[in-house]
C-alpha cells in the first residue's frame, strides 16, 4: 500500500483487556487506515508498535510493562515508534511516559482522533534523529466515534459499543477515571452498523457497554435497542455485556426471555455476596435483592444461563464475609464464575479510603476455593444436557482438530462435533445432540 508515492508506515497493534478494547482497536485501525497507515501482524516489520492497554488490575499493567521492556532492544537497533493507548495510558498519563522511556505516544480512549497526527509527528522526528513525545489524554463528555466504521477482523462475531464511559463509581473500579462519563450512541447509527455487519457476513453481534441498563437516547432504552438489533435481517444471534444488577429493567428481561435471537445468557456481576462488602464497594444492592433478581430471571425463563464476576479480598473482607460470597455463588449455581483477587487501583475511591489489608495469599486462596467449588456445578449443568439437542452457531474448527467443528450454545457453552456427516457449515445454526460433557465443553453429533 502506498500514499503519495511513499510506502505506507506499517503498524502492529496488540490488544489487552476487555471486549471494549477489542472494539476500540478496530476503531483505531479505521482511523489510521483512513490516513494512509497500513497494518502488519509481524512486529519485526512494523514502523509503529501500538498497545491498547487495560488498567483494571495490577497484572494487566505488568503485562504491558513486560511488552514495553521487550521493545527496548529493538528500538536501539532501528527506528520504531511505540504508542500506548487505552485505559493504562489514561490512568497513568505522564507518569507512564516518565517510567517507560521507550514510549513515544500516549493516547487515552477519548482521544483516538489525535493518534494519526501524533504518530506522524513522532515518525518524522525520528527520521530526523530527534525524539518527539505525544500525549493526548483528554476525556470527553460527547465523543462516541459515531462517524467511524470500525475496521473489523473477518469472523462471525462483531462487537458494537453502544455507549462509552461509566458513571457508577464502584469504589474498586478505575473505569470511570479511564473512560470518563457515560454517553449513549444514537440508536440509528447502531442499527446502521448492525445492518452493515449482517451484509458483510457477521452472524452474531455483541452489544457492549459498561452498564448497558443505563443506555438512553431520545426515548430509546436498552430493551428497545437490543430488540431492534435482533430484528435486523441476517443477524442470527445477539449477545450483550454487561448489565448492572441494581437496575435490571423488566422489559430487558422480557426481551432476553422471549426473543428467539437474543441469547439466553446474562452476565450478572455479583462482586460479593456480603452486604457490608457490597456497601463498601458502592454496588447499591444487597445480597437479598440480587437473589430476588436471579429468581425473577429464572421464573421468566429457566433456560437463561447466568455468569458472574467476583472480587476476593476487597479491603477488610473477613473470612466469614467471604463465606457469604462462597455460599451465594453456590446457591445461584452459575454457568461460569470469573474470580479476581482485589487489586488496588490508583485514583479509585477504595484506593484512597480503604487500606489494601487482605494478604495476597488469602486473596488467591479465596479465588481458588471459589473456582474449585464452581467446577462440579458447571460439570453438572453440562451433563444435564447429555441426550438433548442444542442449537449451536458453527464458528470454526475445533482447537484440537480440523476434522471437528466448534461453536457455542446460546448459553455460551462451547460445543465440539465431527465434521464428518455434518450438514451445517460455517455461520449456520446447527442442531447438535449432546453425547458427553466436560466442565468446559459439550460433545455430540449434528442431527
Ligand atoms: N480488582 C480486582 N478486580 C476488579 N474488577 C474491577 N476492578 C477490579 C479491581 N480493582 C473486576 C470486577 C469486574 C471485572 C471486569 O473486573 O469483577 O466486574
Ligand atoms: Fe476494558 Fe476496563 Fe480494562 Fe479499560 S480497564 S480496557 S474498560 S477492562
Short mmCIF file of C-alpha atoms in Angstrom, two decimals, residues 13-439:
data_model
loop_
_atom_site.label_atom_id
_atom_site.label_comp_id
_atom_site.label_asym_id
_atom_site.label_seq_id
_atom_site.Cartn_x
_atom_site.Cartn_y
_atom_site.Cartn_z
CA UNK A 13 -1.21 -3.36 17.32
CA UNK A 14 -1.64 -5.57 20.37
CA UNK A 15 -4.82 -5.52 22.43
CA UNK A 16 -5.12 -6.26 26.14
CA UNK A 17 -8.19 -6.29 28.39
CA UNK A 18 -11.86 -6.39 27.64
CA UNK A 19 -14.08 -6.57 24.56
CA UNK A 20 -14.49 -2.81 24.65
CA UNK A 21 -10.77 -2.59 23.98
CA UNK A 22 -11.08 -5.05 21.08
CA UNK A 23 -13.71 -2.75 19.65
CA UNK A 24 -11.54 0.33 20.19
CA UNK A 25 -8.67 -1.37 18.38
CA UNK A 26 -11.00 -1.74 15.39
CA UNK A 27 -11.80 1.99 15.61
CA UNK A 28 -8.10 2.83 15.76
CA UNK A 29 -7.42 0.66 12.71
CA UNK A 30 -10.11 2.52 10.83
CA UNK A 31 -8.78 5.96 11.86
CA UNK A 32 -5.22 5.06 10.85
CA UNK A 33 -6.10 3.36 7.55
CA UNK A 34 -8.04 6.49 6.55
CA UNK A 35 -4.79 8.41 6.99
CA UNK A 36 -2.70 6.06 4.86
CA UNK A 37 -1.19 3.78 7.51
CA UNK A 38 -1.06 0.02 6.85
CA UNK A 39 -1.26 -2.83 9.37
CA UNK A 40 1.00 -5.83 9.84
CA UNK A 41 0.82 -8.89 12.11
CA UNK A 42 4.60 -9.05 12.10
CA UNK A 43 6.09 -6.89 14.84
CA UNK A 44 9.55 -7.18 13.31
CA UNK A 45 8.40 -5.39 10.15
CA UNK A 46 6.49 -2.64 11.95
CA UNK A 47 7.41 1.05 11.96
CA UNK A 48 4.95 1.60 14.77
CA UNK A 49 4.01 -0.72 17.64
CA UNK A 50 0.82 0.17 19.49
CA UNK A 51 -0.50 -1.41 22.66
CA UNK A 52 -4.13 -0.93 23.52
CA UNK A 53 -3.98 -1.39 27.27
CA UNK A 54 -6.12 -2.27 30.26
CA UNK A 55 -5.88 -0.79 33.75
CA UNK A 56 -8.41 -2.89 35.59
CA UNK A 57 -5.95 -4.91 37.69
CA UNK A 58 -2.27 -4.82 38.53
CA UNK A 59 -1.44 -7.88 36.40
CA UNK A 60 -2.85 -6.11 33.32
CA UNK A 61 -0.32 -3.32 33.97
CA UNK A 62 2.53 -5.73 34.49
CA UNK A 63 1.95 -7.46 31.18
CA UNK A 64 2.21 -4.14 29.36
CA UNK A 65 5.40 -3.19 31.18
CA UNK A 66 6.81 -6.60 30.14
CA UNK A 67 5.96 -5.99 26.49
CA UNK A 68 7.41 -2.47 26.60
CA UNK A 69 10.68 -3.78 28.03
CA UNK A 70 10.90 -6.25 25.13
CA UNK A 71 10.72 -3.36 22.65
CA UNK A 72 13.72 -1.51 24.11
CA UNK A 73 16.44 -3.56 22.34
CA UNK A 74 14.57 -3.34 19.02
CA UNK A 75 14.35 0.40 19.36
CA UNK A 76 18.10 0.63 19.91
CA UNK A 77 18.70 -1.05 16.55
CA UNK A 78 16.27 0.81 14.33
CA UNK A 79 13.61 3.48 14.08
CA UNK A 80 10.47 2.40 15.87
CA UNK A 81 7.64 4.47 17.27
CA UNK A 82 5.92 2.99 20.32
CA UNK A 83 2.43 4.06 21.33
CA UNK A 84 0.41 3.15 24.41
CA UNK A 85 -3.34 3.52 24.02
CA UNK A 86 -6.34 2.91 26.20
CA UNK A 87 -7.05 2.73 29.89
CA UNK A 88 -3.49 2.49 31.21
CA UNK A 89 -2.44 5.49 29.12
CA UNK A 90 -5.36 7.43 30.52
CA UNK A 91 -4.78 6.37 34.09
CA UNK A 92 -1.03 6.93 34.32
CA UNK A 93 -0.58 9.71 31.74
CA UNK A 94 2.78 11.50 32.05
CA UNK A 95 3.86 9.09 34.81
CA UNK A 96 3.88 6.22 32.30
CA UNK A 97 5.84 8.32 29.82
CA UNK A 98 8.43 9.04 32.52
CA UNK A 99 8.62 5.44 33.73
CA UNK A 100 8.87 3.81 30.32
CA UNK A 101 11.23 5.86 28.20
CA UNK A 102 10.55 3.59 25.24
CA UNK A 103 7.06 5.14 24.86
CA UNK A 104 6.72 7.93 22.26
CA UNK A 105 2.97 8.43 22.13
CA UNK A 106 0.26 8.06 24.79
CA UNK A 107 -3.40 8.33 23.83
CA UNK A 108 -6.45 7.74 26.06
CA UNK A 109 -9.79 6.20 24.98
CA UNK A 110 -11.49 9.50 24.11
CA UNK A 111 -8.61 10.97 22.09
CA UNK A 112 -8.03 8.45 19.30
CA UNK A 113 -8.80 11.02 16.62
CA UNK A 114 -5.48 12.68 17.53
CA UNK A 115 -3.49 9.46 17.11
CA UNK A 116 -2.69 9.73 13.37
CA UNK A 117 -1.16 13.21 13.78
CA UNK A 118 0.78 12.29 16.89
CA UNK A 119 2.21 9.18 15.21
CA UNK A 120 3.14 11.12 12.08
CA UNK A 121 4.98 13.74 14.15
CA UNK A 122 6.83 11.10 16.17
CA UNK A 123 7.84 9.19 13.00
CA UNK A 124 9.05 12.33 11.22
CA UNK A 125 11.02 13.42 14.29
CA UNK A 126 12.71 10.01 14.46
CA UNK A 127 13.62 10.22 10.79
CA UNK A 128 15.44 13.46 11.59
CA UNK A 129 17.22 11.75 14.50
CA UNK A 130 15.07 13.53 17.08
CA UNK A 131 12.57 12.36 19.68
CA UNK A 132 9.15 13.88 19.86
CA UNK A 133 6.74 12.68 22.52
CA UNK A 134 2.98 12.99 22.01
CA UNK A 135 0.33 12.92 24.72
CA UNK A 136 -3.47 13.09 24.29
CA UNK A 137 -5.45 12.13 27.35
CA UNK A 138 -8.42 14.48 27.35
CA UNK A 139 -11.68 12.86 28.37
CA UNK A 140 -14.79 13.95 26.56
CA UNK A 141 -18.46 14.09 27.53
CA UNK A 142 -19.52 13.63 23.91
CA UNK A 143 -17.05 11.50 21.93
CA UNK A 144 -18.73 8.31 20.70
CA UNK A 145 -16.80 7.93 17.39
CA UNK A 146 -20.25 7.92 15.79
CA UNK A 147 -18.95 8.55 12.27
CA UNK A 148 -16.19 5.92 12.35
CA UNK A 149 -16.97 2.48 10.98
CA UNK A 150 -14.64 0.07 12.82
CA UNK A 151 -12.22 -1.88 10.66
CA UNK A 152 -13.20 -5.36 11.76
CA UNK A 153 -11.35 -8.62 11.55
CA UNK A 154 -13.08 -11.29 9.49
CA UNK A 155 -15.27 -13.52 11.56
CA UNK A 156 -18.76 -14.32 12.59
CA UNK A 157 -18.91 -12.21 15.72
CA UNK A 158 -18.73 -8.44 15.79
CA UNK A 159 -18.83 -6.07 18.71
CA UNK A 160 -20.76 -2.85 18.75
CA UNK A 161 -20.09 -0.36 21.53
CA UNK A 162 -23.49 1.18 22.25
CA UNK A 163 -22.18 3.51 24.91
CA UNK A 164 -18.90 4.67 26.36
CA UNK A 165 -17.74 5.52 29.87
CA UNK A 166 -19.29 4.75 33.22
CA UNK A 167 -20.99 6.80 35.96
CA UNK A 168 -21.33 4.08 38.56
CA UNK A 169 -18.15 4.70 40.51
CA UNK A 170 -17.98 1.28 42.18
CA UNK A 171 -15.28 2.02 44.71
CA UNK A 172 -12.80 -0.59 43.38
CA UNK A 173 -13.09 0.34 39.72
CA UNK A 174 -10.80 2.51 37.64
CA UNK A 175 -13.05 2.62 34.56
CA UNK A 176 -14.92 5.88 35.39
CA UNK A 177 -11.49 7.54 35.53
CA UNK A 178 -10.06 5.95 32.40
CA UNK A 179 -13.14 6.01 30.20
CA UNK A 180 -14.87 9.07 31.59
CA UNK A 181 -18.54 9.96 31.75
CA UNK A 182 -21.26 7.74 30.43
CA UNK A 183 -22.69 8.58 27.00
CA UNK A 184 -25.01 6.58 24.74
CA UNK A 185 -24.76 6.37 20.99
CA UNK A 186 -27.55 7.25 18.61
CA UNK A 187 -29.68 4.10 18.00
CA UNK A 188 -29.90 4.87 14.29
CA UNK A 189 -26.11 4.68 13.96
CA UNK A 190 -26.07 1.41 15.91
CA UNK A 191 -28.76 -0.11 13.71
CA UNK A 192 -26.94 1.02 10.57
CA UNK A 193 -23.81 -0.65 11.91
CA UNK A 194 -25.76 -3.87 12.60
CA UNK A 195 -27.18 -3.85 9.06
CA UNK A 196 -23.70 -3.30 7.65
CA UNK A 197 -22.41 -6.23 9.71
CA UNK A 198 -25.20 -8.52 8.52
CA UNK A 199 -24.45 -7.55 4.91
CA UNK A 200 -20.78 -8.48 5.48
CA UNK A 201 -21.42 -11.96 6.84
CA UNK A 202 -21.30 -11.34 10.59
CA UNK A 203 -23.92 -13.58 12.17
CA UNK A 204 -23.53 -12.61 15.80
CA UNK A 205 -23.47 -9.15 17.31
CA UNK A 206 -22.39 -8.42 20.87
CA UNK A 207 -23.58 -5.11 22.26
CA UNK A 208 -21.09 -3.57 24.65
CA UNK A 209 -21.35 -1.05 27.43
CA UNK A 210 -20.03 -0.64 30.97
CA UNK A 211 -23.63 -0.73 32.17
CA UNK A 212 -25.98 -1.40 29.30
CA UNK A 213 -29.02 -0.88 31.53
CA UNK A 214 -28.35 2.85 31.61
CA UNK A 215 -28.44 3.14 27.81
CA UNK A 216 -30.70 6.12 26.98
CA UNK A 217 -31.08 8.04 23.73
CA UNK A 218 -34.09 10.05 22.54
CA UNK A 219 -36.65 7.85 24.25
CA UNK A 220 -34.80 4.61 23.47
CA UNK A 221 -33.72 2.31 26.27
CA UNK A 222 -31.61 -0.83 26.08
CA UNK A 223 -34.53 -3.26 25.82
CA UNK A 224 -35.83 -1.43 22.75
CA UNK A 225 -32.37 -1.20 21.24
CA UNK A 226 -31.44 -4.86 21.64
CA UNK A 227 -34.81 -5.93 20.24
CA UNK A 228 -34.31 -3.70 17.20
CA UNK A 229 -30.80 -5.09 16.64
CA UNK A 230 -32.09 -8.66 16.97
CA UNK A 231 -34.75 -7.86 14.35
CA UNK A 232 -32.13 -6.88 11.74
CA UNK A 233 -32.40 -9.50 8.96
CA UNK A 234 -29.30 -11.66 8.64
CA UNK A 235 -28.25 -11.36 12.29
CA UNK A 236 -28.68 -14.81 13.84
CA UNK A 237 -27.69 -14.03 17.41
CA UNK A 238 -27.36 -11.07 19.72
CA UNK A 239 -25.38 -11.03 22.96
CA UNK A 240 -24.71 -8.20 25.39
CA UNK A 241 -22.42 -7.32 28.25
CA UNK A 242 -22.75 -6.16 30.98
CA UNK A 243 -25.87 -5.18 32.86
CA UNK A 244 -25.67 -3.92 36.47
CA UNK A 245 -27.85 -5.85 38.94
CA UNK A 246 -29.03 -2.63 40.60
CA UNK A 247 -31.33 -1.55 37.75
CA UNK A 248 -32.27 -4.54 35.63
CA UNK A 249 -35.37 -3.43 33.70
CA UNK A 250 -38.29 -5.89 33.37
CA UNK A 251 -38.54 -5.05 29.64
CA UNK A 252 -34.97 -6.28 29.11
CA UNK A 253 -35.78 -9.46 30.97
CA UNK A 254 -38.76 -9.97 28.67
CA UNK A 255 -36.56 -9.41 25.61
CA UNK A 256 -33.92 -11.91 26.76
CA UNK A 257 -36.51 -14.44 27.88
CA UNK A 258 -38.64 -14.32 24.75
CA UNK A 259 -36.80 -13.03 21.67
CA UNK A 260 -35.57 -16.05 19.71
CA UNK A 261 -32.42 -14.30 18.52
CA UNK A 262 -31.31 -12.87 21.88
CA UNK A 263 -29.04 -15.42 23.56
CA UNK A 264 -30.29 -16.95 26.78
CA UNK A 265 -27.30 -15.76 28.77
CA UNK A 266 -26.91 -12.92 31.24
CA UNK A 267 -23.58 -11.93 32.72
CA UNK A 268 -24.62 -10.50 36.07
CA UNK A 269 -21.62 -9.40 38.14
CA UNK A 270 -22.24 -10.12 41.83
CA UNK A 271 -18.77 -9.00 43.08
CA UNK A 272 -19.58 -10.05 46.68
CA UNK A 273 -22.33 -11.91 48.50
CA UNK A 274 -21.87 -9.98 51.75
CA UNK A 275 -23.88 -6.83 52.38
CA UNK A 276 -21.20 -4.94 54.29
CA UNK A 277 -18.68 -5.52 51.49
CA UNK A 278 -21.27 -4.73 48.78
CA UNK A 279 -21.92 -1.46 50.59
CA UNK A 280 -18.19 -0.64 50.79
CA UNK A 281 -17.93 -1.47 47.08
CA UNK A 282 -20.72 1.01 46.35
CA UNK A 283 -22.75 -1.58 44.46
CA UNK A 284 -26.12 -0.25 45.76
CA UNK A 285 -27.84 -3.66 46.00
CA UNK A 286 -27.98 -6.22 48.78
CA UNK A 287 -27.44 -9.96 48.57
CA UNK A 288 -31.18 -10.42 49.02
CA UNK A 289 -32.02 -8.04 46.16
CA UNK A 290 -29.55 -9.78 43.87
CA UNK A 291 -31.03 -13.19 44.71
CA UNK A 292 -34.55 -11.85 44.08
CA UNK A 293 -33.41 -10.72 40.62
CA UNK A 294 -31.95 -14.18 39.92
CA UNK A 295 -35.24 -15.74 40.94
CA UNK A 296 -37.17 -13.39 38.69
CA UNK A 297 -34.86 -14.18 35.73
CA UNK A 298 -35.36 -17.90 36.23
CA UNK A 299 -39.11 -17.52 36.71
CA UNK A 300 -39.28 -15.79 33.31
CA UNK A 301 -37.15 -18.41 31.55
CA UNK A 302 -35.32 -21.16 33.40
CA UNK A 303 -33.01 -21.72 30.40
CA UNK A 304 -31.25 -18.40 30.88
CA UNK A 305 -27.63 -19.12 31.86
CA UNK A 306 -26.05 -16.83 34.43
CA UNK A 307 -22.37 -15.99 34.73
CA UNK A 308 -20.72 -13.61 37.16
CA UNK A 309 -17.64 -11.73 38.37
CA UNK A 310 -16.42 -11.97 41.96
CA UNK A 311 -13.70 -9.95 43.68
CA UNK A 312 -11.93 -11.75 46.53
CA UNK A 313 -10.08 -9.90 49.28
CA UNK A 314 -11.65 -6.47 49.00
CA UNK A 315 -10.23 -4.30 51.85
CA UNK A 316 -11.26 -5.62 55.30
CA UNK A 317 -13.09 -8.67 53.88
CA UNK A 318 -13.18 -11.22 56.73
CA UNK A 319 -13.26 -15.00 56.21
CA UNK A 320 -16.90 -15.15 57.29
CA UNK A 321 -17.75 -12.41 54.78
CA UNK A 322 -16.00 -14.30 52.01
CA UNK A 323 -18.02 -17.38 53.03
CA UNK A 324 -21.19 -15.35 52.41
CA UNK A 325 -19.95 -14.88 48.84
CA UNK A 326 -19.00 -18.54 48.58
CA UNK A 327 -22.44 -19.67 49.73
CA UNK A 328 -24.22 -17.18 47.46
CA UNK A 329 -22.25 -18.37 44.42
CA UNK A 330 -23.09 -21.98 45.30
CA UNK A 331 -26.74 -21.13 45.85
CA UNK A 332 -27.16 -19.33 42.50
CA UNK A 333 -25.44 -22.09 40.51
CA UNK A 334 -23.76 -20.10 37.74
CA UNK A 335 -22.64 -21.48 34.41
CA UNK A 336 -19.32 -19.72 34.84
CA UNK A 337 -17.66 -17.64 37.57
CA UNK A 338 -14.80 -15.23 36.96
CA UNK A 339 -12.96 -14.80 40.26
CA UNK A 340 -10.44 -11.95 40.70
CA UNK A 341 -8.09 -11.02 43.52
CA UNK A 342 -8.72 -7.45 44.62
CA UNK A 343 -6.18 -5.11 43.09
CA UNK A 344 -5.91 -1.61 44.48
CA UNK A 345 -6.18 0.97 41.69
CA UNK A 346 -4.78 4.42 41.70
CA UNK A 347 -7.43 7.20 41.91
CA UNK A 348 -10.31 4.94 42.88
CA UNK A 349 -12.44 5.58 45.98
CA UNK A 350 -11.34 2.31 47.60
CA UNK A 351 -7.72 3.08 46.72
CA UNK A 352 -7.97 6.36 48.60
CA UNK A 353 -10.20 5.31 51.51
CA UNK A 354 -9.56 1.66 52.38
CA UNK A 355 -6.17 0.09 53.11
CA UNK A 356 -5.47 -2.96 50.94
CA UNK A 357 -5.16 -5.15 54.05
CA UNK A 358 -6.07 -8.68 52.96
CA UNK A 359 -2.81 -10.62 52.37
CA UNK A 360 -2.19 -11.71 48.76
CA UNK A 361 -2.07 -15.38 49.77
CA UNK A 362 -5.51 -15.09 51.40
CA UNK A 363 -6.97 -13.36 48.34
CA UNK A 364 -5.63 -16.05 45.98
CA UNK A 365 -6.76 -18.84 48.27
CA UNK A 366 -10.30 -17.45 48.23
CA UNK A 367 -10.31 -17.31 44.43
CA UNK A 368 -9.06 -20.90 44.28
CA UNK A 369 -11.77 -22.11 46.66
CA UNK A 370 -14.44 -20.38 44.56
CA UNK A 371 -13.14 -21.88 41.33
CA UNK A 372 -12.89 -25.36 42.90
CA UNK A 373 -16.45 -25.13 44.17
CA UNK A 374 -17.71 -23.92 40.78
CA UNK A 375 -16.21 -26.74 38.67
CA UNK A 376 -18.62 -29.55 39.68
CA UNK A 377 -21.55 -27.12 39.28
CA UNK A 378 -20.53 -26.34 35.69
CA UNK A 379 -19.93 -30.04 35.02
CA UNK A 380 -23.39 -30.94 36.32
CA UNK A 381 -25.05 -28.25 34.19
CA UNK A 382 -23.28 -29.61 31.11
CA UNK A 383 -24.07 -33.24 31.99
CA UNK A 384 -27.74 -32.33 32.31
CA UNK A 385 -27.67 -31.66 28.56
CA UNK A 386 -26.46 -35.14 27.58
CA UNK A 387 -29.13 -36.74 25.40
CA UNK A 388 -30.75 -33.45 24.43
CA UNK A 389 -30.29 -31.34 21.29
CA UNK A 390 -28.84 -27.82 21.45
CA UNK A 391 -28.66 -25.07 18.84
CA UNK A 392 -25.09 -24.04 18.04
CA UNK A 393 -23.61 -21.37 15.78
CA UNK A 394 -20.90 -23.03 13.67
CA UNK A 395 -17.92 -20.79 14.39
CA UNK A 396 -14.85 -22.61 13.10
CA UNK A 397 -12.52 -25.56 13.50
CA UNK A 398 -12.20 -27.12 16.94
CA UNK A 399 -8.98 -26.10 18.69
CA UNK A 400 -7.65 -29.65 18.80
CA UNK A 401 -8.72 -30.95 15.39
CA UNK A 402 -9.63 -29.57 11.98
CA UNK A 403 -11.87 -32.61 11.41
CA UNK A 404 -14.24 -31.19 14.05
CA UNK A 405 -16.39 -28.08 14.23
CA UNK A 406 -16.60 -25.75 17.23
CA UNK A 407 -19.37 -23.38 18.23
CA UNK A 408 -21.32 -22.09 21.21
CA UNK A 409 -24.81 -22.60 22.51
CA UNK A 410 -26.94 -19.55 23.18
CA UNK A 411 -25.97 -20.08 26.82
CA UNK A 412 -22.37 -19.61 25.70
CA UNK A 413 -21.15 -23.15 26.33
CA UNK A 414 -18.55 -24.50 23.86
CA UNK A 415 -19.67 -27.44 21.71
CA UNK A 416 -17.45 -29.69 19.57
CA UNK A 417 -18.66 -32.22 16.97
CA UNK A 418 -17.38 -34.17 13.96
CA UNK A 419 -17.48 -32.52 10.55
CA UNK A 420 -17.94 -35.94 9.01
CA UNK A 421 -21.65 -36.28 8.24
CA UNK A 422 -22.41 -32.69 9.30
CA UNK A 423 -24.64 -30.62 7.00
CA UNK A 424 -24.31 -27.18 8.55
CA UNK A 425 -21.27 -25.12 7.60
CA UNK A 426 -19.52 -22.05 8.94
CA UNK A 427 -22.03 -19.39 10.06
CA UNK A 428 -25.01 -21.74 10.10
CA UNK A 429 -27.04 -22.69 13.13
CA UNK A 430 -26.71 -26.42 13.74
CA UNK A 431 -28.69 -28.79 15.95
CA UNK A 432 -26.29 -30.92 17.96
CA UNK A 433 -27.27 -33.95 20.02
CA UNK A 434 -25.06 -33.99 23.11
CA UNK A 435 -23.38 -37.31 23.92
CA UNK A 436 -20.92 -36.32 26.64
CA UNK A 437 -19.77 -33.34 28.63
CA UNK A 438 -16.77 -31.93 30.49
CA UNK A 439 -16.57 -28.86 32.78
#
